[in-house]
Tab-separated table of C-alpha atoms in Angstrom:
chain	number	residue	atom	x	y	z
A	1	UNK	CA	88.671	101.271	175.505
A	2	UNK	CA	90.136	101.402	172.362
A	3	UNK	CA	90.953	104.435	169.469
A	4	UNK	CA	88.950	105.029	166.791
A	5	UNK	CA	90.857	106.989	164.666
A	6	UNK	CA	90.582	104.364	161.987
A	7	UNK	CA	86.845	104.524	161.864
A	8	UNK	CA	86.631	108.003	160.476
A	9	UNK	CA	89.399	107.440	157.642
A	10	UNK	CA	89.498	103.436	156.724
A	11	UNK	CA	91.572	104.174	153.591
A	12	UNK	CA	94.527	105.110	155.437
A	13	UNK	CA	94.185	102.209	158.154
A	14	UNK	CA	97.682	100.713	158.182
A	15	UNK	CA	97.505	97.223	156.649
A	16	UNK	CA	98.680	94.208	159.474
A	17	UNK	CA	101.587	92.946	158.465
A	18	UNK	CA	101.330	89.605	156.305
A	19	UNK	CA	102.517	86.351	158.010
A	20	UNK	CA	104.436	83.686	155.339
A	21	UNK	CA	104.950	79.946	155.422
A	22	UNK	CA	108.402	80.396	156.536
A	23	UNK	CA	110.302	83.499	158.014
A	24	UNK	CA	111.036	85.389	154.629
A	25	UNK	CA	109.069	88.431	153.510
A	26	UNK	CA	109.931	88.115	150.150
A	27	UNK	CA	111.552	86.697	147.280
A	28	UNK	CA	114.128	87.821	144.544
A	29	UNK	CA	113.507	86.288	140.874
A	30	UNK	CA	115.505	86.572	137.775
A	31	UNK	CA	113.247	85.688	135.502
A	32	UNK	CA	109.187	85.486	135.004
A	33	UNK	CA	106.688	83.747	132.719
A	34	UNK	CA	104.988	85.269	129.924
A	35	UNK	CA	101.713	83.206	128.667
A	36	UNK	CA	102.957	80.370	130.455
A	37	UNK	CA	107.077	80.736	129.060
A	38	UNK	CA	110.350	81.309	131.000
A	39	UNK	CA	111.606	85.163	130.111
A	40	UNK	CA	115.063	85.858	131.736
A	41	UNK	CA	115.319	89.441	133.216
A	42	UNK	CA	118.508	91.714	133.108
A	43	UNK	CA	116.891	93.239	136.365
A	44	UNK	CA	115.817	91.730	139.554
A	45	UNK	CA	112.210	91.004	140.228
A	46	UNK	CA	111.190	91.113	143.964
A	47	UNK	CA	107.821	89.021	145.269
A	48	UNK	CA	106.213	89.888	148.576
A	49	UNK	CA	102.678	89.374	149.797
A	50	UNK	CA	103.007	92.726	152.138
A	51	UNK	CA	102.111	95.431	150.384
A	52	UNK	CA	104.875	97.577	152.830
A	53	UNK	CA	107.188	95.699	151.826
A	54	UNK	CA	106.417	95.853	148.137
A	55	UNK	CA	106.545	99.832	148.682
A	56	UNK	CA	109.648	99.970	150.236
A	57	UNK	CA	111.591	98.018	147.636
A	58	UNK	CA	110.051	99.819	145.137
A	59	UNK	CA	111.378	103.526	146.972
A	60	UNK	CA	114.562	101.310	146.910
A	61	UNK	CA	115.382	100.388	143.629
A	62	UNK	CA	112.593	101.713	141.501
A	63	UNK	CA	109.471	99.688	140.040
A	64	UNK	CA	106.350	100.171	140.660
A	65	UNK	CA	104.423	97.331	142.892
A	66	UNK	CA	101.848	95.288	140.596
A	67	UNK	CA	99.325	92.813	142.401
A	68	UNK	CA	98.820	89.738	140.502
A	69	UNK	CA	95.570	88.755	141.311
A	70	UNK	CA	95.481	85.512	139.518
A	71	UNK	CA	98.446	84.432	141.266
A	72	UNK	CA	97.805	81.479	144.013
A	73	UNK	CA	101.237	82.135	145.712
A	74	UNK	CA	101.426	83.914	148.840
A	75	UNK	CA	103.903	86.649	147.015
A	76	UNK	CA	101.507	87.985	144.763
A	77	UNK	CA	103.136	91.523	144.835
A	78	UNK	CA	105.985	91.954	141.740
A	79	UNK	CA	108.147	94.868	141.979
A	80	UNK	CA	110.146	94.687	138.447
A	81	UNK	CA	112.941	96.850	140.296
A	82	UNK	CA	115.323	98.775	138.114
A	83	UNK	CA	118.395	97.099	139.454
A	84	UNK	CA	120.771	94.406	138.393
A	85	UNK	CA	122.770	94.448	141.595
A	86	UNK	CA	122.183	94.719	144.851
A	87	UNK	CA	123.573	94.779	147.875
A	88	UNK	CA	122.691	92.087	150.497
A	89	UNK	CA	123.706	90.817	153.743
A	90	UNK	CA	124.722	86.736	154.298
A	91	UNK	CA	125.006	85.615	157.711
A	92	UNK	CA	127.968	82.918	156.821
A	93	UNK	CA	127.885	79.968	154.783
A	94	UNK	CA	124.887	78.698	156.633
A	95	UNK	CA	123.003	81.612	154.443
A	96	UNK	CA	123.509	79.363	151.228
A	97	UNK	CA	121.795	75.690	151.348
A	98	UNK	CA	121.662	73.531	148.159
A	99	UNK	CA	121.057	70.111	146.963
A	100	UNK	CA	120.502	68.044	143.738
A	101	UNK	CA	116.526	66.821	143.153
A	102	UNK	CA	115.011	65.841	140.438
A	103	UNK	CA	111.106	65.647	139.756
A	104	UNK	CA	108.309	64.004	137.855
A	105	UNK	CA	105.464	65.297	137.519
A	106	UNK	CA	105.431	67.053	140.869
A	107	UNK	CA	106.928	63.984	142.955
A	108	UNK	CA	110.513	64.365	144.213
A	109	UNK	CA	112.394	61.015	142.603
A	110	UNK	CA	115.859	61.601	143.189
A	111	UNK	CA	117.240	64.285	146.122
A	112	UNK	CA	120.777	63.761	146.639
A	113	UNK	CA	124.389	65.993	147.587
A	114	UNK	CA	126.064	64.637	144.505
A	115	UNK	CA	127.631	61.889	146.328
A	116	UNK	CA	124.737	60.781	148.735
A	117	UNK	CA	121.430	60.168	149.064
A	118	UNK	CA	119.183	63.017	151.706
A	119	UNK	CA	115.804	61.415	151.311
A	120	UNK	CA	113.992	58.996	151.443
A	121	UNK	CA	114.946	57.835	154.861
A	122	UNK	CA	115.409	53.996	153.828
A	123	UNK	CA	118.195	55.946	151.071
A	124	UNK	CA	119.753	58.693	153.187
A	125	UNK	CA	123.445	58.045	153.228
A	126	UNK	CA	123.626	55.551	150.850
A	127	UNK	CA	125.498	56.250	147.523
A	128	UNK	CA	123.340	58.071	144.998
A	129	UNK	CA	124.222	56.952	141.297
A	130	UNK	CA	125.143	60.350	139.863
A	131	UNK	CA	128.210	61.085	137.038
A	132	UNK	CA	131.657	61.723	139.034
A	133	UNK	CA	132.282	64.399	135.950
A	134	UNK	CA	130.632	67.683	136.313
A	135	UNK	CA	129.887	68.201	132.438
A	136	UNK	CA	128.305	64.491	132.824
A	137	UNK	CA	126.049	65.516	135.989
A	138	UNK	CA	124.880	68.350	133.612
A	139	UNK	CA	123.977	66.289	130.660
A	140	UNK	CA	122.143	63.819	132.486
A	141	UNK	CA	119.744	66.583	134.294
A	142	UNK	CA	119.419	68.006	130.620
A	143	UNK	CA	117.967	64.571	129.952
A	144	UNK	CA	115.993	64.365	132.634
A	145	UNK	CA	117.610	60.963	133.821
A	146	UNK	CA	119.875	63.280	136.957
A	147	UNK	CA	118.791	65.976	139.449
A	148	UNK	CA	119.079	69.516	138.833
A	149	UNK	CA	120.961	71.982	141.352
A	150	UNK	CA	118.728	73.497	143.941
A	151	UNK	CA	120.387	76.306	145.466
A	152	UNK	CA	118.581	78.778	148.188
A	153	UNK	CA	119.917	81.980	149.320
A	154	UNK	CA	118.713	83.693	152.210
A	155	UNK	CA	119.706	87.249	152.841
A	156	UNK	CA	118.549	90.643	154.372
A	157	UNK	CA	118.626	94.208	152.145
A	158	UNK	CA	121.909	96.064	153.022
A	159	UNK	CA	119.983	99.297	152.332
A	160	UNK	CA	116.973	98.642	154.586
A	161	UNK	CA	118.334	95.359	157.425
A	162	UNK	CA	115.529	95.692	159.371
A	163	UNK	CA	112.759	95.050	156.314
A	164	UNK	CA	113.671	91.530	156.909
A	165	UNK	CA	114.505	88.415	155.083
A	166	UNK	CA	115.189	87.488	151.572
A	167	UNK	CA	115.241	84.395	149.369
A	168	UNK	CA	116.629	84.003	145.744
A	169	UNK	CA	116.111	80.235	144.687
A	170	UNK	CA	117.851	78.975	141.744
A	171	UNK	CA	118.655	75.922	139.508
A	172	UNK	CA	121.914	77.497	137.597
A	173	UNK	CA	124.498	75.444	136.920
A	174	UNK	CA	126.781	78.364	136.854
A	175	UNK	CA	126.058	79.552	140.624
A	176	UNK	CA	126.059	75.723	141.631
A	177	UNK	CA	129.815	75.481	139.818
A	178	UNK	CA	130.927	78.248	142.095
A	179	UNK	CA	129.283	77.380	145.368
A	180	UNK	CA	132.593	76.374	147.249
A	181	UNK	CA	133.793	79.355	146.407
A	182	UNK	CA	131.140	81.230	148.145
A	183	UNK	CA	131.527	79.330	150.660
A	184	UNK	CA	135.084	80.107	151.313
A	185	UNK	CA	134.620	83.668	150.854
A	186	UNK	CA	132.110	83.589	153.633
A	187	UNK	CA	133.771	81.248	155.715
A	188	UNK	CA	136.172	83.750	155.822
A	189	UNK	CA	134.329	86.616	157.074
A	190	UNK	CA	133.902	86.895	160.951
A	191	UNK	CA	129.882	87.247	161.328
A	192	UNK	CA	127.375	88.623	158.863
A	193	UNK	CA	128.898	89.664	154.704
A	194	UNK	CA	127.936	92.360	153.077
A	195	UNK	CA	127.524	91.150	149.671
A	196	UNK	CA	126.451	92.234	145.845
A	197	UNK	CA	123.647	89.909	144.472
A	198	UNK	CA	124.235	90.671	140.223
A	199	UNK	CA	122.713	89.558	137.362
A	200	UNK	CA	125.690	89.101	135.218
A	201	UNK	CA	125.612	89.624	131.118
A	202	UNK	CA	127.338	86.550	129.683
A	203	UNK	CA	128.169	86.830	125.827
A	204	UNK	CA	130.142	84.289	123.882
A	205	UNK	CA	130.140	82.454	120.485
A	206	UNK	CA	129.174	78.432	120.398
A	207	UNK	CA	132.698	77.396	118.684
A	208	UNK	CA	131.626	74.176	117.831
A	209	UNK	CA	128.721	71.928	116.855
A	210	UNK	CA	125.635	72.631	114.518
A	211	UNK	CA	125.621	75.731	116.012
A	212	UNK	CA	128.855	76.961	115.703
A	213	UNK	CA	128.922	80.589	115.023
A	214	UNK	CA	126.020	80.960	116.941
A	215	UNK	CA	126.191	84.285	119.058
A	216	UNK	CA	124.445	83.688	122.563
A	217	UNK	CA	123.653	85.822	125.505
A	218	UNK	CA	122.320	85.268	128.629
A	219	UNK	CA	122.220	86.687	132.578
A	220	UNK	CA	123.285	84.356	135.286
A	221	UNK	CA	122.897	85.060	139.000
A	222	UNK	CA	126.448	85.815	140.801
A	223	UNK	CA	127.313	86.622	144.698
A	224	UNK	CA	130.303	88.690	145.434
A	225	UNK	CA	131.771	88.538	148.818
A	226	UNK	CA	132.914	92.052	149.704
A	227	UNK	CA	133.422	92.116	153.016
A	228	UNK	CA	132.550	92.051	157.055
A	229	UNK	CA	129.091	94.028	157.438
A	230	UNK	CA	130.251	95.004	161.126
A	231	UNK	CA	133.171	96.583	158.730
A	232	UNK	CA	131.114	97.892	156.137
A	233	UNK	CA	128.728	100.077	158.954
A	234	UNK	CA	132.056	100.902	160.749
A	235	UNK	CA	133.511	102.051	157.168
A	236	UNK	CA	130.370	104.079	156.712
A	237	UNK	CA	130.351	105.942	159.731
């Protein structure tokens, strides 16, 4: 026989936790659209489709949680937090994947590691095409005749572990130009990092060129490696 304490107050019946296409419960975002444009955020945006989850990133780091009901994505929950770094937890290098693709019109043409083909299977190995020189790899992506990073993070919340885990997916160039380092700093660290995921204020003049003069700003997603979460818990206790 089962309790019915739900039956006499169905408002406050706990919601069953949401089950996602792969083992994430939610995703971090530096950026949104407005009326169908790119906007850039100076603080990180956090997705979910569990509304628990929503709430306790929001007790977290502020933001309220806003259901987008339009939205056909199974993170429909946005929690504009008010936080431009946070700490996170990488379990090694493993915790960082990324690759080079490059699309038209929703079909994957060109998925390579800079060097080799991944896909298709009649390709894999085989020598992909793209410029030796970074600044040339860039260009060509800019032109849409190269691939485009695609970097994925995965990551748990150092200030809640147990919440579960985190993506933050990204096409910088920036973050893609310092990947070996992360991946040295990682490699480094015996077991799971505690880490600080920023969006980082760039300023700078354009020096040359029609726009010379030119004062731009923008925020770009950086990791920093601090050190050994086993450490970190230790260090805190």
């Amino acid at each position: 026989m089962a309790l019915k304490i739900w039956d006499t107050d169905p408002n406050n019946k706990p919601k069953p936790r949401q089950t996602f296409s792969d083992d994430t419960v939610g995703r971090f975002h530096s950026g949104r659209a407005v009326d169908g444009q790119p906007e850039a955020l100076s603080e990180w945006r956090i997705s979910t489709g569990d509304p628990e989850v929503a709430k306790a990133v929001a007790q977290l780091y502020g933001g309220e949680p806003i259901e987008n009901e339009e939205s056909t994505s199974e993170n429909y929950i946005d929690v504009f937090t008010e936080q431009e770094s946070i700490l996170v937890v990488l379990d090694g290098p493993s915790a960082i994947y990324s690759d080079l693709k490059l699309w038209n019109r929703n079909k994957l043409v060109h998925h390579c590691d800079g060097v080799s083909y991944l896909s298709p299977d009649e390709r894999k190995g085989s020598a992909c095409g793209c410029p030796e020189i970074f600044a040339e790899r860039k260009q060509a992506a800019k032109d849409y005749m190269g691939p485009s990073p695609s970097i994925t993070v995965t990551f748990r919340l150092a200030d809640d572990y147990d919440l579960g885990k985190f993506k933050f997916q990204s096409g910088s160039w920036g973050m893609a130009e310092v990947l070996h380092e992360y991946d040295n700093a990682l490699s480094r660290v015996k077991g799971e990092a505690l880490c600080e995921l920023t969006l980082e204020l760039v300023e700078f003049t354009i020096k040359k060129g029609k726009n010379k003069g030119l004062a731009v700003s923008y925020y770009k997603p950086v990791i920093k490696v601090l050190k050994s979460y086993n450490a970190a818990i230790a260090d805190a206790e």
